[in-house]
Amino acid sequence: MTLFYVQGLPIGWVAIMLALLASMGGFIFGYDTGQISDILLMDDFLLRFATCSTPGDASTCNFSTVREGLIVSLLSIGTLAGALIGASIADFLGRRHAMTTECAVFIIGVIIQLAATHTWQQYAIGRLISGLGVGALSAAVPMYQAETAPHQIRGTLTATYQLFITFGILMAYCISIGTRGISGSGSWRTSIAIGIIWALILGIGILWLAAHDRLDEARGSLGRSRGITPTEAANHYIIKRDIDEMRSDFQFYKMEKSGWVDCFKPKNKTLYRTLLGMSLQSLQQLTGANYFFYYGATLFRSVGLSDSFVTQIIFGAVNFICTFGGLYVMERFGRRRPLICGGIWQSVWLLVFASAGTAGDPVAHPNMGKLMIVSACMFIWGYATTWAPGVWILIGETFPTRTRAKQGSLSTASNWTWNFLIAFFTPFISRRIGYSYGYVFAACNLLGAAIVYLFLYESSDLSLEDVNTMYLDPDCKPWTSRKWAPPGFSSRRHLVEQTKAAQPAASGALPEKRRSSTSVEV
């Protein structure tokens, strides 16, 4: 059944449901990220795992810098390893079965955390194992979404992964404020155990909903994603065009096997795109967003707020609500412009944050503390509408089919590497330079904007096959790529209009100006 039309083309409920269900992988990531900030401040957790000068008095308990850094960051070590093996798992088991397996690994890690009593190392190892599942999911989900989504709304559907990350963070904050009043270990164990529910929804649901990934069944799958019956799909222009492109790629790639080394070969800009993806994912972490997400409760307490838990919820709500704007921004304005503008905007507000924090003691000067909270929220507004969803979209659509899974894993692994470094070293850096840390992130945001301008190609409104053709066009440069159109079309608007014009017939041969295949070696 067709739900609605975009650019005159039908979009079915299956495409929407697949994207939303797969995005539960992002929810799991966000939930696990958001809960640790509050758990570190819960009395029973402090009594069990921190060092207490007066036994039984939580107010005298503190984590050492190393212990706090390890508890927070070992999840990131697991996600780094999971992202690297995620490509092999996805290629061997298929995207759907890989996601189910990765959910099972996540649940095992959660059970180990729940079983910890007074040994913080066990809790940390549980986060490490959960991280294996989260990391592998972070590599598989954006690829699966990009491969199954109609390209007219590919940006929006892939961006739901980031939307669900923010929803998971917000949900973790809300649940933590609800469970902190539970006596004993239930305050933190309840919050952690609820995470199993999200993994079960994804692991079971993706097997029930999704269609098979084999090429001989692709026509029916594409038809369902657009709300077209199998009978209509057999002669539908859009379906025939997509199948022809997929068949061309399939026939070419099945003759060649790709390895990890192929990701670093300069031929056909493969190395270029690998390094670009790794750079963008690294810079997404270096925007400074996780500085607030991981240590937000501690940070807000340090500026004199009476209830840092409540402020954390407000902060998470800003992040979640603004991400809805990101779905529109990345679809309406493309990929390059939002990332460039977002990098500059984020840098400005980080400069305000750092300057306010270093100008005087925020506790002694409440107005400075309020300015820091406002600037943090303005930073998140920009991040949630640009860099947060944009980078995950690009990971799904930048790489060629032959090496897409492996390049996606390498890029995601770069994200998790910096996630770990920031999570582990933030306590050390903050105690040494304080709020001047914001200046470092401000510079990284400006660097990100520059790299996008100089190296990223505009991939909106193009099929994955056309994106590859664009990168291989020697006459196309990143700063002129917005004007690039596939061979046979004068512009991307012309491509949209011709596709829309062919829709009423819903059948027939491909337009003469459109090439019949895209068997360009990649």
Short mmCIF file of C-alpha atoms in Angstrom, two decimals:
data_model
loop_
_atom_site.label_atom_id
_atom_site.label_comp_id
_atom_site.label_asym_id
_atom_site.label_seq_id
_atom_site.Cartn_x
_atom_site.Cartn_y
_atom_site.Cartn_z
CA MET A 1 0.00 0.00 0.00
CA THR A 2 1.31 3.42 -0.98
CA LEU A 3 1.49 5.80 1.98
CA PHE A 4 2.45 9.00 0.16
CA TYR A 5 4.32 10.36 -2.83
CA VAL A 6 7.68 12.15 -2.99
CA GLN A 7 8.65 13.93 -6.21
CA GLY A 8 5.64 12.19 -7.74
CA LEU A 9 6.91 8.71 -6.82
CA PRO A 10 5.16 6.27 -4.46
CA ILE A 11 6.57 5.39 -1.03
CA GLY A 12 5.21 2.30 0.75
CA TRP A 13 4.81 1.47 4.43
CA VAL A 14 7.48 -1.25 4.29
CA ALA A 15 10.23 1.29 3.50
CA ILE A 16 9.20 3.40 6.48
CA MET A 17 8.85 0.48 8.89
CA LEU A 18 12.19 -1.05 7.88
CA ALA A 19 13.96 2.25 8.51
CA LEU A 20 12.27 2.79 11.87
CA LEU A 21 12.83 -0.77 13.05
CA ALA A 22 16.48 -0.82 12.00
CA SER A 23 16.89 2.51 13.79
CA MET A 24 16.33 0.66 17.07
CA GLY A 25 20.05 -0.07 16.72
CA GLY A 26 20.58 3.66 17.19
CA PHE A 27 18.17 3.69 20.13
CA ILE A 28 20.23 0.96 21.84
CA PHE A 29 23.38 3.01 21.26
CA GLY A 30 21.79 6.19 22.60
CA TYR A 31 20.22 4.51 25.62
CA ASP A 32 23.51 2.95 26.68
CA THR A 33 25.30 6.27 26.13
CA GLY A 34 22.79 8.34 28.09
CA GLN A 35 22.34 6.15 31.15
CA ILE A 36 25.96 6.01 32.31
CA SER A 37 26.11 9.76 33.05
CA ASP A 38 23.36 9.44 35.67
CA ILE A 39 24.31 5.98 36.96
CA LEU A 40 27.73 7.30 38.01
CA LEU A 41 25.96 9.63 40.46
CA MET A 42 23.52 7.11 42.03
CA ASP A 43 24.17 6.42 45.71
CA ASP A 44 24.07 2.62 45.61
CA PHE A 45 26.33 2.51 42.55
CA LEU A 46 28.84 4.76 44.33
CA LEU A 47 28.75 2.64 47.48
CA ARG A 48 29.38 -0.56 45.52
CA PHE A 49 31.97 0.51 42.97
CA ALA A 50 33.60 3.79 44.10
CA THR A 51 36.13 4.46 46.84
CA CYS A 52 34.47 5.70 50.05
CA SER A 53 36.31 7.45 52.89
CA THR A 54 33.38 6.64 55.20
CA PRO A 55 31.84 3.22 54.49
CA GLY A 56 28.09 3.43 53.97
CA ASP A 57 28.08 7.20 53.30
CA ALA A 58 27.62 7.85 49.58
CA SER A 59 28.53 11.51 49.96
CA THR A 60 32.10 10.46 50.77
CA CYS A 61 32.40 8.16 47.72
CA ASN A 62 34.28 9.14 44.60
CA PHE A 63 35.61 7.41 41.51
CA SER A 64 39.26 7.84 40.69
CA THR A 65 39.92 9.43 37.33
CA VAL A 66 41.15 6.14 35.86
CA ARG A 67 38.24 4.09 37.20
CA GLU A 68 35.62 6.55 36.01
CA GLY A 69 37.27 6.79 32.60
CA LEU A 70 37.39 3.00 32.21
CA ILE A 71 33.79 2.43 33.29
CA VAL A 72 32.58 5.01 30.76
CA SER A 73 34.97 4.26 27.91
CA LEU A 74 35.19 0.45 27.81
CA LEU A 75 31.86 0.48 25.98
CA SER A 76 33.67 2.41 23.24
CA ILE A 77 36.49 -0.15 23.07
CA GLY A 78 33.87 -2.84 22.51
CA THR A 79 32.10 -0.77 19.88
CA LEU A 80 35.40 -0.18 18.07
CA ALA A 81 36.01 -3.93 17.81
CA GLY A 82 32.36 -4.55 16.96
CA ALA A 83 32.41 -2.01 14.15
CA LEU A 84 35.47 -3.67 12.59
CA ILE A 85 34.02 -7.18 12.65
CA GLY A 86 30.57 -5.90 11.72
CA ALA A 87 31.39 -5.84 8.00
CA SER A 88 32.40 -9.51 7.93
CA ILE A 89 29.33 -10.49 9.96
CA ALA A 90 27.01 -8.50 7.70
CA ASP A 91 28.52 -9.98 4.53
CA PHE A 92 28.50 -13.54 5.90
CA LEU A 93 25.09 -13.64 7.61
CA GLY A 94 23.32 -10.92 5.67
CA ARG A 95 22.26 -7.58 7.15
CA ARG A 96 19.15 -8.85 8.98
CA HIS A 97 20.59 -11.95 10.62
CA ALA A 98 23.71 -10.00 11.53
CA MET A 99 21.59 -7.44 13.40
CA THR A 100 19.80 -10.20 15.31
CA THR A 101 23.10 -11.80 16.32
CA GLU A 102 24.49 -8.45 17.43
CA CYS A 103 21.43 -7.81 19.60
CA ALA A 104 22.09 -11.15 21.33
CA VAL A 105 25.68 -10.09 22.07
CA PHE A 106 24.42 -6.81 23.53
CA ILE A 107 22.01 -8.67 25.83
CA ILE A 108 24.82 -10.92 27.11
CA GLY A 109 26.79 -7.82 28.06
CA VAL A 110 23.81 -6.34 29.89
CA ILE A 111 23.36 -9.55 31.91
CA ILE A 112 27.02 -9.42 32.99
CA GLN A 113 26.52 -5.81 34.16
CA LEU A 114 23.42 -6.77 36.12
CA ALA A 115 25.26 -9.61 37.84
CA ALA A 116 28.00 -7.30 39.17
CA THR A 117 27.81 -6.79 42.94
CA HIS A 118 30.94 -5.06 44.26
CA THR A 119 33.51 -5.59 41.50
CA TRP A 120 33.64 -2.61 39.17
CA GLN A 121 35.80 -4.56 36.72
CA GLN A 122 32.92 -6.97 36.06
CA TYR A 123 30.58 -4.09 35.34
CA ALA A 124 33.15 -2.56 32.99
CA ILE A 125 33.65 -5.88 31.15
CA GLY A 126 29.89 -6.13 30.72
CA ARG A 127 29.92 -2.71 29.04
CA LEU A 128 32.79 -3.91 26.85
CA ILE A 129 30.78 -6.91 25.62
CA SER A 130 27.64 -4.84 25.11
CA GLY A 131 29.81 -2.50 23.09
CA LEU A 132 30.64 -5.31 20.66
CA GLY A 133 26.97 -5.55 19.75
CA VAL A 134 26.41 -1.79 19.65
CA GLY A 135 29.45 -1.24 17.43
CA ALA A 136 28.49 -3.93 14.94
CA LEU A 137 24.96 -2.52 14.79
CA SER A 138 26.30 0.97 14.14
CA ALA A 139 28.08 -0.37 11.05
CA ALA A 140 25.20 -2.49 9.77
CA VAL A 141 22.15 -0.28 10.33
CA PRO A 142 23.04 2.81 8.21
CA MET A 143 24.11 0.56 5.32
CA TYR A 144 20.91 -1.46 5.53
CA GLN A 145 18.80 1.69 5.61
CA ALA A 146 20.60 3.23 2.63
CA GLU A 147 20.30 0.02 0.62
CA THR A 148 16.58 -0.50 1.28
CA ALA A 149 15.32 3.10 1.17
CA PRO A 150 13.96 4.77 -2.01
CA HIS A 151 16.63 7.30 -2.94
CA GLN A 152 14.10 10.17 -2.93
CA ILE A 153 13.88 9.89 0.87
CA ARG A 154 17.13 8.02 1.58
CA GLY A 155 18.53 10.94 3.57
CA THR A 156 15.47 11.19 5.81
CA LEU A 157 15.18 7.46 6.45
CA THR A 158 18.90 7.00 7.14
CA ALA A 159 18.82 10.01 9.46
CA THR A 160 16.25 8.22 11.62
CA TYR A 161 19.23 6.24 12.97
CA GLN A 162 20.53 9.45 14.56
CA LEU A 163 17.01 10.45 15.60
CA PHE A 164 16.68 7.20 17.53
CA ILE A 165 20.11 7.73 19.11
CA THR A 166 18.84 11.01 20.55
CA PHE A 167 15.55 9.37 21.55
CA GLY A 168 17.51 6.65 23.36
CA ILE A 169 19.58 9.25 25.20
CA LEU A 170 16.46 11.14 26.27
CA MET A 171 14.71 7.94 27.34
CA ALA A 172 17.75 6.96 29.41
CA TYR A 173 17.66 10.32 31.20
CA CYS A 174 13.94 10.00 31.94
CA ILE A 175 14.21 6.41 33.18
CA SER A 176 17.22 7.25 35.34
CA ILE A 177 15.41 10.11 37.07
CA GLY A 178 12.54 7.70 37.71
CA THR A 179 14.69 4.89 39.08
CA ARG A 180 17.07 6.93 41.22
CA GLY A 181 14.52 6.87 44.04
CA ILE A 182 14.45 3.06 44.16
CA SER A 183 16.26 1.78 47.21
CA GLY A 184 19.34 -0.39 46.85
CA SER A 185 20.72 -1.68 43.57
CA GLY A 186 17.34 -1.37 41.87
CA SER A 187 18.14 2.29 41.20
CA TRP A 188 20.78 1.43 38.60
CA ARG A 189 19.97 -2.20 37.77
CA THR A 190 16.45 -1.33 36.61
CA SER A 191 17.77 1.31 34.24
CA ILE A 192 20.30 -1.11 32.75
CA ALA A 193 17.90 -4.08 32.50
CA ILE A 194 15.35 -2.09 30.48
CA GLY A 195 17.94 -1.98 27.71
CA ILE A 196 17.22 -5.65 27.00
CA ILE A 197 13.73 -4.71 25.79
CA TRP A 198 15.08 -2.52 22.98
CA ALA A 199 17.44 -5.25 21.77
CA LEU A 200 14.60 -7.80 21.67
CA ILE A 201 12.43 -5.45 19.62
CA LEU A 202 15.14 -5.06 16.97
CA GLY A 203 16.50 -8.61 17.01
CA ILE A 204 13.10 -10.28 16.60
CA GLY A 205 11.32 -7.58 14.63
CA ILE A 206 13.85 -7.29 11.81
CA LEU A 207 13.50 -11.00 11.05
CA TRP A 208 9.72 -10.81 11.01
CA LEU A 209 9.32 -7.67 8.91
CA ALA A 210 12.09 -7.61 6.34
CA ALA A 211 12.08 -9.32 2.98
CA HIS A 212 14.92 -11.46 1.66
CA ASP A 213 17.98 -9.78 0.24
CA ARG A 214 18.48 -12.03 -2.82
CA LEU A 215 18.49 -10.37 -6.22
CA ASP A 216 15.86 -12.69 -7.67
CA GLU A 217 13.41 -11.42 -5.05
CA ALA A 218 14.53 -7.81 -5.22
CA ARG A 219 11.71 -6.75 -7.53
CA GLY A 220 9.06 -7.72 -5.01
CA SER A 221 11.03 -6.13 -2.16
CA LEU A 222 11.41 -2.86 -4.06
CA GLY A 223 7.72 -2.93 -4.90
CA ARG A 224 6.75 -3.36 -1.26
CA SER A 225 9.02 -0.49 -0.23
CA ARG A 226 7.08 1.75 -2.62
CA GLY A 227 3.65 0.35 -1.87
CA ILE A 228 3.34 -1.33 -5.30
CA THR A 229 1.79 -4.76 -5.79
CA PRO A 230 3.95 -7.57 -7.23
CA THR A 231 1.92 -7.50 -10.46
CA GLU A 232 2.46 -3.78 -10.96
CA ALA A 233 6.13 -4.05 -9.96
CA ALA A 234 6.87 -6.34 -12.91
CA ASN A 235 6.34 -3.48 -15.40
CA HIS A 236 6.80 -0.40 -13.24
CA TYR A 237 9.32 2.09 -14.67
CA ILE A 238 10.96 2.99 -11.37
CA ILE A 239 11.26 -0.65 -10.29
CA LYS A 240 12.70 -1.66 -13.66
CA ARG A 241 15.26 1.14 -13.52
CA ASP A 242 16.38 0.21 -10.01
CA ILE A 243 16.55 -3.50 -10.88
CA ASP A 244 18.64 -2.78 -13.98
CA GLU A 245 21.13 -0.79 -11.92
CA MET A 246 21.25 -3.46 -9.21
CA ARG A 247 21.68 -6.26 -11.75
CA SER A 248 24.52 -4.40 -13.45
CA ASP A 249 26.35 -3.97 -10.15
CA PHE A 250 25.58 -7.53 -9.10
CA GLN A 251 26.94 -9.04 -12.31
CA PHE A 252 30.13 -7.03 -12.02
CA TYR A 253 30.81 -7.47 -8.33
CA LYS A 254 30.10 -11.18 -8.17
CA MET A 255 33.15 -11.68 -10.40
CA GLU A 256 35.40 -9.94 -7.89
CA LYS A 257 35.96 -10.50 -4.21
CA SER A 258 36.96 -7.54 -2.09
CA GLY A 259 39.22 -7.55 0.93
CA TRP A 260 40.24 -4.99 3.51
CA VAL A 261 43.28 -4.04 1.42
CA ASP A 262 40.97 -2.95 -1.40
CA CYS A 263 39.63 -0.16 0.82
CA PHE A 264 43.07 1.46 0.71
CA LYS A 265 43.72 1.27 -3.03
CA PRO A 266 43.75 4.70 -4.72
CA LYS A 267 42.19 3.38 -7.92
CA ASN A 268 38.69 4.79 -8.58
CA LYS A 269 38.95 7.02 -5.49
CA THR A 270 38.45 4.08 -3.13
CA LEU A 271 41.20 5.25 -0.76
CA TYR A 272 39.90 8.82 -1.08
CA ARG A 273 36.45 7.78 0.08
CA THR A 274 37.77 5.53 2.85
CA LEU A 275 39.80 8.37 4.33
CA LEU A 276 36.90 10.80 3.84
CA GLY A 277 34.48 8.53 5.69
CA MET A 278 36.95 7.93 8.51
CA SER A 279 37.63 11.68 8.78
CA LEU A 280 33.95 12.63 8.91
CA GLN A 281 33.16 10.02 11.57
CA SER A 282 36.17 11.09 13.64
CA LEU A 283 35.19 14.74 13.37
CA GLN A 284 31.61 13.96 14.40
CA GLN A 285 33.02 12.84 17.74
CA LEU A 286 35.40 15.78 17.88
CA THR A 287 32.50 18.22 17.63
CA GLY A 288 32.32 17.78 21.41
CA ALA A 289 28.78 16.43 21.62
CA ASN A 290 29.70 13.41 23.75
CA TYR A 291 31.55 15.66 26.15
CA PHE A 292 28.08 16.79 27.21
CA PHE A 293 26.34 13.42 26.85
CA TYR A 294 28.81 11.36 28.87
CA TYR A 295 29.61 13.89 31.57
CA GLY A 296 26.61 16.20 31.34
CA ALA A 297 25.23 15.48 34.82
CA THR A 298 28.63 16.01 36.41
CA LEU A 299 29.19 19.13 34.31
CA PHE A 300 25.85 20.72 35.23
CA ARG A 301 26.44 20.00 38.91
CA SER A 302 29.78 21.77 38.67
CA VAL A 303 28.14 25.02 37.51
CA GLY A 304 25.93 25.08 40.59
CA LEU A 305 22.64 23.60 39.37
CA SER A 306 20.61 22.09 42.19
CA ASP A 307 19.28 19.11 40.24
CA SER A 308 21.61 18.09 37.43
CA PHE A 309 19.36 15.11 36.57
CA VAL A 310 16.50 17.40 35.56
CA THR A 311 18.79 19.65 33.56
CA GLN A 312 20.14 16.60 31.79
CA ILE A 313 16.59 15.71 30.70
CA ILE A 314 16.08 19.21 29.33
CA PHE A 315 19.37 18.89 27.49
CA GLY A 316 18.37 15.51 26.04
CA ALA A 317 14.98 16.88 24.99
CA VAL A 318 16.65 19.70 23.05
CA ASN A 319 18.84 17.12 21.31
CA PHE A 320 15.89 14.88 20.42
CA ILE A 321 13.49 17.58 19.24
CA CYS A 322 16.10 19.36 17.13
CA THR A 323 16.97 16.11 15.35
CA PHE A 324 13.53 16.20 13.73
CA GLY A 325 14.70 19.41 12.13
CA GLY A 326 17.77 17.55 10.96
CA LEU A 327 15.60 15.13 8.96
CA TYR A 328 14.22 18.09 7.01
CA VAL A 329 17.48 20.01 6.72
CA MET A 330 19.50 17.11 5.29
CA GLU A 331 16.78 16.28 2.75
CA ARG A 332 16.00 19.88 1.76
CA PHE A 333 19.47 21.42 1.64
CA GLY A 334 21.61 18.42 0.73
CA ARG A 335 24.68 17.22 2.60
CA ARG A 336 27.47 19.77 2.10
CA ARG A 337 25.82 23.06 3.06
CA PRO A 338 24.32 21.86 6.37
CA LEU A 339 27.63 20.33 7.47
CA ILE A 340 29.61 23.46 6.62
CA CYS A 341 27.13 25.82 8.30
CA GLY A 342 26.72 23.44 11.24
CA GLY A 343 30.46 23.28 11.85
CA ILE A 344 30.70 27.07 11.98
CA TRP A 345 27.59 27.44 14.19
CA GLN A 346 28.81 24.81 16.66
CA SER A 347 32.23 26.42 16.84
CA VAL A 348 30.75 29.80 17.75
CA TRP A 349 28.72 28.44 20.66
CA LEU A 350 31.58 26.34 21.98
CA LEU A 351 33.67 29.50 22.05
CA VAL A 352 30.91 31.16 24.10
CA PHE A 353 30.73 28.14 26.43
CA ALA A 354 34.49 28.01 27.01
CA SER A 355 34.83 31.79 27.41
CA ALA A 356 32.03 31.92 29.99
CA GLY A 357 33.50 29.02 31.93
CA THR A 358 37.00 30.46 32.02
CA ALA A 359 35.96 34.05 32.76
CA GLY A 360 35.05 33.18 36.35
CA ASP A 361 33.73 30.51 38.68
CA PRO A 362 30.23 29.54 37.37
CA VAL A 363 29.15 28.64 40.92
CA ALA A 364 30.10 32.08 42.23
CA HIS A 365 28.59 33.78 39.17
CA PRO A 366 25.22 32.13 38.45
CA ASN A 367 24.65 34.14 35.28
CA MET A 368 27.80 32.66 33.79
CA GLY A 369 26.51 29.20 34.61
CA LYS A 370 23.21 29.97 32.89
CA LEU A 371 25.05 31.30 29.83
CA MET A 372 27.03 28.05 29.68
CA ILE A 373 23.83 25.98 29.71
CA VAL A 374 22.25 28.16 27.01
CA SER A 375 25.35 27.95 24.83
CA ALA A 376 25.46 24.18 25.30
CA CYS A 377 21.84 23.93 24.17
CA MET A 378 22.50 26.15 21.14
CA PHE A 379 25.46 23.95 20.26
CA ILE A 380 23.27 20.86 20.46
CA TRP A 381 20.65 22.57 18.29
CA GLY A 382 23.20 22.98 15.53
CA TYR A 383 24.71 19.53 16.04
CA ALA A 384 21.35 17.73 16.04
CA THR A 385 20.26 19.34 12.77
CA THR A 386 23.52 18.92 10.83
CA TRP A 387 26.50 16.82 11.91
CA ALA A 388 24.57 14.30 13.98
CA PRO A 389 22.34 12.91 11.18
CA GLY A 390 24.47 14.03 8.24
CA VAL A 391 27.51 11.87 8.87
CA TRP A 392 25.46 8.69 9.32
CA ILE A 393 23.65 9.43 6.04
CA LEU A 394 26.96 9.79 4.22
CA ILE A 395 28.31 6.49 5.57
CA GLY A 396 25.41 4.73 3.88
CA GLU A 397 25.71 6.42 0.48
CA THR A 398 29.34 7.42 -0.18
CA PHE A 399 31.02 4.06 -0.76
CA PRO A 400 30.89 1.71 -3.79
CA THR A 401 28.99 -1.55 -3.51
CA ARG A 402 32.07 -3.77 -3.68
CA THR A 403 33.68 -2.38 -0.53
CA ARG A 404 30.75 -0.58 1.11
CA ALA A 405 30.46 -2.84 4.15
CA LYS A 406 34.18 -2.74 4.92
CA GLN A 407 34.55 1.00 4.33
CA GLY A 408 31.49 1.59 6.48
CA SER A 409 33.07 -0.49 9.25
CA LEU A 410 36.36 1.40 9.04
CA SER A 411 34.55 4.73 9.19
CA THR A 412 32.38 3.65 12.12
CA ALA A 413 35.45 2.26 13.88
CA SER A 414 37.03 5.71 13.59
CA ASN A 415 33.95 7.16 15.29
CA TRP A 416 34.25 4.69 18.16
CA THR A 417 38.00 5.23 18.48
CA TRP A 418 37.49 8.91 19.17
CA ASN A 419 34.44 8.09 21.27
CA PHE A 420 36.73 6.05 23.52
CA LEU A 421 39.50 8.66 23.59
CA ILE A 422 37.07 11.43 24.53
CA ALA A 423 35.26 9.30 27.11
CA PHE A 424 38.47 8.10 28.77
CA PHE A 425 40.61 11.23 28.68
CA THR A 426 37.93 13.87 29.34
CA PRO A 427 38.22 13.56 33.15
CA PHE A 428 42.01 14.03 32.91
CA ILE A 429 41.79 16.94 30.47
CA SER A 430 38.96 18.67 32.32
CA ARG A 431 40.87 18.58 35.59
CA ARG A 432 43.90 20.07 33.87
CA ILE A 433 42.41 22.80 31.64
CA GLY A 434 38.81 23.01 32.87
CA TYR A 435 36.33 24.65 30.53
CA SER A 436 39.08 25.62 28.09
CA TYR A 437 38.37 22.16 26.68
CA GLY A 438 35.62 23.89 24.69
CA TYR A 439 38.24 25.79 22.66
CA VAL A 440 39.68 22.48 21.46
CA PHE A 441 36.29 21.29 20.22
CA ALA A 442 35.60 24.68 18.61
CA ALA A 443 38.74 24.32 16.50
CA CYS A 444 37.77 20.77 15.51
CA ASN A 445 34.37 22.01 14.30
CA LEU A 446 36.02 24.58 12.03
CA LEU A 447 38.34 21.86 10.71
CA GLY A 448 35.32 19.70 9.94
CA ALA A 449 33.64 22.49 7.98
CA ALA A 450 36.83 22.96 5.93
CA ILE A 451 37.17 19.24 5.14
CA VAL A 452 33.55 19.05 3.99
CA TYR A 453 34.07 22.02 1.65
CA LEU A 454 37.29 20.67 0.17
CA PHE A 455 36.61 16.93 -0.10
CA LEU A 456 32.93 15.92 0.22
CA TYR A 457 30.76 15.47 -2.89
CA GLU A 458 27.07 16.36 -2.81
CA SER A 459 25.14 13.05 -2.99
CA SER A 460 21.54 14.12 -2.38
CA ASP A 461 18.83 13.11 -4.92
CA LEU A 462 21.11 10.49 -6.51
CA SER A 463 20.91 6.70 -6.48
CA LEU A 464 23.84 4.88 -4.85
CA GLU A 465 25.06 3.90 -8.31
CA ASP A 466 24.95 7.51 -9.50
CA VAL A 467 26.88 8.66 -6.44
CA ASN A 468 29.66 6.29 -7.42
CA THR A 469 29.64 7.59 -10.99
CA MET A 470 29.91 11.17 -9.70
CA TYR A 471 33.00 10.39 -7.62
CA LEU A 472 34.64 8.81 -10.67
CA ASP A 473 33.93 11.80 -12.94
CA PRO A 474 37.29 13.62 -13.37
CA ASP A 475 35.51 16.87 -14.27
CA CYS A 476 33.50 16.97 -11.03
CA LYS A 477 35.01 18.67 -7.99
CA PRO A 478 33.55 18.67 -4.45
CA TRP A 479 32.67 22.38 -4.57
CA THR A 480 30.96 21.96 -7.97
CA SER A 481 29.36 18.57 -7.27
CA ARG A 482 25.97 20.08 -6.44
CA LYS A 483 25.56 20.86 -10.15
CA TRP A 484 26.56 17.37 -11.28
CA ALA A 485 23.87 15.18 -12.86
CA PRO A 486 23.97 11.62 -14.26
CA PRO A 487 24.83 11.23 -17.97
CA GLY A 488 21.80 12.06 -20.10
CA PHE A 489 20.43 14.72 -17.71
CA SER A 490 21.17 18.42 -17.72
CA SER A 491 20.70 18.80 -13.96
CA ARG A 492 19.39 16.97 -10.93
CA ARG A 493 16.15 18.88 -11.28
CA HIS A 494 15.90 17.47 -14.80
CA LEU A 495 16.47 13.98 -13.35
CA VAL A 496 13.66 14.49 -10.84
CA GLU A 497 11.29 15.92 -13.46
CA GLN A 498 11.94 13.14 -15.97
CA THR A 499 11.45 10.48 -13.31
CA LYS A 500 8.23 12.15 -12.22
CA ALA A 501 7.01 12.41 -15.82
CA ALA A 502 7.55 8.69 -16.33
CA GLN A 503 5.54 7.84 -13.20
CA PRO A 504 1.98 8.06 -14.64
CA ALA A 505 2.74 5.39 -17.20
CA ALA A 506 4.22 3.18 -14.49
CA SER A 507 5.64 0.97 -17.20
CA GLY A 508 7.60 0.89 -20.40
CA ALA A 509 11.24 1.20 -21.31
CA LEU A 510 13.68 3.48 -19.65
CA PRO A 511 13.91 7.00 -21.09
CA GLU A 512 16.32 7.09 -24.03
CA LYS A 513 18.54 9.63 -22.38
CA ARG A 514 19.06 7.44 -19.36
CA ARG A 515 21.93 5.00 -19.56
CA SER A 516 20.90 1.38 -19.23
CA SER A 517 23.60 0.30 -16.83
CA THR A 518 26.16 1.56 -14.39
CA SER A 519 28.79 -1.13 -14.67
CA VAL A 520 31.63 1.22 -13.86
CA GLU A 521 34.50 -0.58 -12.16
CA VAL A 522 34.89 0.46 -8.53
#
